[in-house]
Short mmCIF file of C-alpha atoms in Angstrom, two decimals:
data_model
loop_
_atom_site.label_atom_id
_atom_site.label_comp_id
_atom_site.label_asym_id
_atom_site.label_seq_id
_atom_site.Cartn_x
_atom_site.Cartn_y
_atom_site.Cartn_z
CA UNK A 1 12.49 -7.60 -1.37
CA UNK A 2 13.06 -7.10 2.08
CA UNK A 3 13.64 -9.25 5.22
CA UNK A 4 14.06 -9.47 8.78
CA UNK A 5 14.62 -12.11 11.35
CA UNK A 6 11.82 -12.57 13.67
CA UNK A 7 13.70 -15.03 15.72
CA UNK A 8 11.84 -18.25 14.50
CA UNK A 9 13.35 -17.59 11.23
CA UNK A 10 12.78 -14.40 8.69
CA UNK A 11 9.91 -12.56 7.79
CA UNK A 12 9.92 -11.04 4.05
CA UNK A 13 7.92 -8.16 2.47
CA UNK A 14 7.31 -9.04 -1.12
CA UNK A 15 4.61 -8.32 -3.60
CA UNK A 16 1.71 -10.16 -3.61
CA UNK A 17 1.23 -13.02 -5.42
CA UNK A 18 -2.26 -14.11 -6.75
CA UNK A 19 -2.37 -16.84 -4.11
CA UNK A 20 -2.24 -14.23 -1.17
CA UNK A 21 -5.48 -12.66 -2.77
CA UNK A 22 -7.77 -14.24 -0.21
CA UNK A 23 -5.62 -13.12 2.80
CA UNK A 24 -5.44 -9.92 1.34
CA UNK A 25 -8.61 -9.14 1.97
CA UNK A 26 -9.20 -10.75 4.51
CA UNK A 27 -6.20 -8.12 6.19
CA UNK A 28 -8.19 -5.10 4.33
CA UNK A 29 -11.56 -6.16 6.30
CA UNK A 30 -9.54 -5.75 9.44
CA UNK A 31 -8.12 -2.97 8.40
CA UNK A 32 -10.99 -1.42 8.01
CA UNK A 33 -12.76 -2.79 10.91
CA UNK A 34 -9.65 -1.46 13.21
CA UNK A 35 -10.42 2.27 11.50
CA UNK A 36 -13.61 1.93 12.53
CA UNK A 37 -14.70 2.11 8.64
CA UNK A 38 -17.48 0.08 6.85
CA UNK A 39 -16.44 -3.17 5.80
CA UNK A 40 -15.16 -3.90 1.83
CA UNK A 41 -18.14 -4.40 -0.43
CA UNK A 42 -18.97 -7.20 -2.01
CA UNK A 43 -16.46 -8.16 -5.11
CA UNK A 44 -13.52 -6.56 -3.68
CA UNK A 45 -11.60 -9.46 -4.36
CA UNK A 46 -12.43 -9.71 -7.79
CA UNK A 47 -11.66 -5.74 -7.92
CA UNK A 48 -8.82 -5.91 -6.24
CA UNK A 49 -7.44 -8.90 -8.55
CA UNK A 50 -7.39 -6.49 -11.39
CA UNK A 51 -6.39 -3.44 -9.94
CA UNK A 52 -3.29 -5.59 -8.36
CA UNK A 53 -2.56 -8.18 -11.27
CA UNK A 54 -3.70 -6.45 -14.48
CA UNK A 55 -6.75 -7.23 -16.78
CA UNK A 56 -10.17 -5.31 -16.72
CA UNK A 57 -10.54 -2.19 -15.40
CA UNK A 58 -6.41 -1.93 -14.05
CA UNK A 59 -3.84 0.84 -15.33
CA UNK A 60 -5.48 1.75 -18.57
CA UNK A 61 -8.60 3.09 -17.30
CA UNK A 62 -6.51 5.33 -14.95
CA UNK A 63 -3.97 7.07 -17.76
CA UNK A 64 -1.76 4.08 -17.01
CA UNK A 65 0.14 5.56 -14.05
CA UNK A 66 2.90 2.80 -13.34
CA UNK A 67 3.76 1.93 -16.48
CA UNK A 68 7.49 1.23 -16.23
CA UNK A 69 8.14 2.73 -19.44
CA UNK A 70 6.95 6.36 -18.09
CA UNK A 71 9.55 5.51 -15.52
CA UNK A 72 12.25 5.94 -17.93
CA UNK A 73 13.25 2.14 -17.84
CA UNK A 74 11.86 -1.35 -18.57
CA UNK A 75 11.41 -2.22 -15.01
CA UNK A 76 12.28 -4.96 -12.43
CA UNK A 77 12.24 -8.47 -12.94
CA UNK A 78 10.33 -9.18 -9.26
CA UNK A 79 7.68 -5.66 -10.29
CA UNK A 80 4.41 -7.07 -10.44
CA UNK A 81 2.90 -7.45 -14.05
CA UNK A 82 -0.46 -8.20 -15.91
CA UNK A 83 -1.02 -12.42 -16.53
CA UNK A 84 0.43 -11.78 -19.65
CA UNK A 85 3.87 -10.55 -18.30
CA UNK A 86 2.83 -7.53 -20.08
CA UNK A 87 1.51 -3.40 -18.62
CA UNK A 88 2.49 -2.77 -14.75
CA UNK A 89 -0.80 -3.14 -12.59
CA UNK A 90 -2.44 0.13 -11.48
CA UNK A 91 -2.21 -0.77 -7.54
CA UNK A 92 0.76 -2.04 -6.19
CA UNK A 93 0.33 -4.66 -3.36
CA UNK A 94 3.26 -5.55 -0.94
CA UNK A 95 2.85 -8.36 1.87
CA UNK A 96 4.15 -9.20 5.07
CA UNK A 97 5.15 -12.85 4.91
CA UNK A 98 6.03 -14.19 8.64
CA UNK A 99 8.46 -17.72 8.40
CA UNK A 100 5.70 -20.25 8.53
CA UNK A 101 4.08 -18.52 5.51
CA UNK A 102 1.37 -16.93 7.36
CA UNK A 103 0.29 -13.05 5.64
CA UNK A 104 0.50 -10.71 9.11
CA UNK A 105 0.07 -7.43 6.81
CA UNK A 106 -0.12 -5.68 3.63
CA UNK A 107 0.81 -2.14 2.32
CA UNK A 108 -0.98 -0.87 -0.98
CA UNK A 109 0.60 2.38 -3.36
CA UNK A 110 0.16 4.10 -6.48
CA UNK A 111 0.99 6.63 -8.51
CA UNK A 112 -0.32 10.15 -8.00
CA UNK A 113 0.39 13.55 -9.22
CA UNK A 114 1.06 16.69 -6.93
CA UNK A 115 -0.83 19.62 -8.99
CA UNK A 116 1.20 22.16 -6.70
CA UNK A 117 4.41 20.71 -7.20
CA UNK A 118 3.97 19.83 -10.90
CA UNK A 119 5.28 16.14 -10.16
CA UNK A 120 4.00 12.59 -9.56
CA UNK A 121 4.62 11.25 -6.09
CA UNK A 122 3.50 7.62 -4.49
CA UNK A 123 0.54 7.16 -2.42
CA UNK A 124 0.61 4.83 0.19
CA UNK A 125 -3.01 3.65 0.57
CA UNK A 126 -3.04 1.28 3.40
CA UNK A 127 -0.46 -0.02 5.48
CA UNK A 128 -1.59 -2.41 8.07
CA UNK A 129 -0.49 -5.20 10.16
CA UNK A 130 -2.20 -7.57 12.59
CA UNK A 131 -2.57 -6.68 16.05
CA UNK A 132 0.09 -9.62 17.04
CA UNK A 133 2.04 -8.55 14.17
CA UNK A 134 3.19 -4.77 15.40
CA UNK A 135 6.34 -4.12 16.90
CA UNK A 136 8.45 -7.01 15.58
CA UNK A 137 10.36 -4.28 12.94
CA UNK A 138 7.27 -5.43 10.33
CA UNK A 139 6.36 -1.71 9.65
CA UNK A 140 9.46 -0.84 8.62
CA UNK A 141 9.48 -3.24 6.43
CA UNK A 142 6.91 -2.86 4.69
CA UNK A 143 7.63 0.97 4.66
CA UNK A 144 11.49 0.21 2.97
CA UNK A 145 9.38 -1.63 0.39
CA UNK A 146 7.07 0.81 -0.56
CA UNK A 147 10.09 3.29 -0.41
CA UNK A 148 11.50 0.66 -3.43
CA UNK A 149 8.44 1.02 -5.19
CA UNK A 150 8.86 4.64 -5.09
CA UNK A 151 12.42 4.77 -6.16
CA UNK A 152 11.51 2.21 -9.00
CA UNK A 153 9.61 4.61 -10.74
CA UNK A 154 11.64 7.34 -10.65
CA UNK A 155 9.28 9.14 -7.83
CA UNK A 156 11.22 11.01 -4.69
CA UNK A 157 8.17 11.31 -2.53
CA UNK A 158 5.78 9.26 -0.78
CA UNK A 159 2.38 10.86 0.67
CA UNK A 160 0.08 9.18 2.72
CA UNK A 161 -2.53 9.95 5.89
CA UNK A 162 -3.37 8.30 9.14
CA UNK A 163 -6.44 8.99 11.27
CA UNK A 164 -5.41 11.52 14.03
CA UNK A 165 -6.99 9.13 16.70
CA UNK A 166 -4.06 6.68 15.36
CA UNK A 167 -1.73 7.51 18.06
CA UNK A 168 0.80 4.03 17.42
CA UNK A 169 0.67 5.01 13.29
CA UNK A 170 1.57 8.79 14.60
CA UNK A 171 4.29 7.64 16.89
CA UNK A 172 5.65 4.88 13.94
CA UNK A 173 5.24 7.49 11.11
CA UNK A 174 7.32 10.27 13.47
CA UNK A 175 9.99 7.87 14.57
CA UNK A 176 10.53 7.02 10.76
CA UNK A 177 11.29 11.38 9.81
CA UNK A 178 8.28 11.52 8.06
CA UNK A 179 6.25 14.68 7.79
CA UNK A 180 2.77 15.75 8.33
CA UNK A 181 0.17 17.97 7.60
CA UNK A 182 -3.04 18.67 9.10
CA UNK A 183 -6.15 18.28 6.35
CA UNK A 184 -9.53 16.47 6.36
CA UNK A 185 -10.11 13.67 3.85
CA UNK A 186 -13.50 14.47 2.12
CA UNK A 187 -15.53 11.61 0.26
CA UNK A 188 -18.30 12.46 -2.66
CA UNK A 189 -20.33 10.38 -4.60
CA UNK A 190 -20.22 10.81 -7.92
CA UNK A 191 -24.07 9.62 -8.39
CA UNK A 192 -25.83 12.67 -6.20
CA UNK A 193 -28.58 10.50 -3.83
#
């Protein structure tokens, strides 16, 4: 997908391959931790696995966003698919591989729809990398690749949010033209306690 020399070699953003799924979240529990959030419950692994690589509980239950044939084509060879080769995955995942084959980061998108603009766009869940990881031209990276994923299906816009403590994800996000918006993300369960 993408690539970059890191100068022992070149680091690549690709998508993730079932292998990395222990790494994965191992990067989302650090994620989270360096948010300041809760950590992932239990199972996220098995969750994530079909969100990411199809089966159970991936695109149909969600309208089947992703689907490469509502993206008016029959998709890329290296797009992720279901074990079967078979229905795009719900949740894309995109990794950053360093050149001894270490994971330093991940970025996870999907698509959305924009009631006030009457059009799908691409949300960009996460995007993280390791403390020792930032600043090598990684984020970029990983940011050109989810910009891929975007164009791939047909989508011109990518949305996203940061926490406004997140000064170094401001200052990234700015020096990259992007846009923002001041809102508060609200949570709700759907089970009243």
């Amino acid at each position: 997908m993408s690539d970059r020399d890191s100068g022992g070699g070149r680091a690549v953003v690709r998508h993730a391959r079932a292998e990395d799924l222990g790494r994965v979240v191992e990067l989302v529990a650090e994620h989270a931790e360096y948010e300041k959030a809760a950590p992932p419950a239990p199972g996220l692994s098995a969750r994530l696995a079909g969100l990411i690589f199809g089966g159970p509980g991936s695109a149909g239950e969600f309208g089947g966003h992703g689907r490469a044939e509502e993206s008016g084509g029959p998709g890329r060879a290296d797009e992720p698919r279901g074990p079967s080769g078979g229905e795009t995955p719900r949740l894309r995942c995109l990794v950053a591989e360093l050149p001894d084959g270490s994971l330093a980061g991940y970025a996870t998108c999907a698509p959305e729809l924009s009631t006030w603009d009457g059009v799908a766009y691409l949300h960009m869940d996460c995007l993280y990398l390791t403390s020792t990881a930032r600043g090598h031209g990684l984020g970029p990276l990983l940011v050109d690749a989810v910009r891929a994923e975007a164009r791939a299906l047909g989508l011109t816009e990518i949305q996203w949010q940061t926490p406004a403590w997140n000064e170094g994800a401001i200052r990234f996000y700015d020096r990259l033209g992007a846009t923002s918006k001041e809102k508060r993300r609200y949570t709700l369960p759907t089970d009243p306690a």
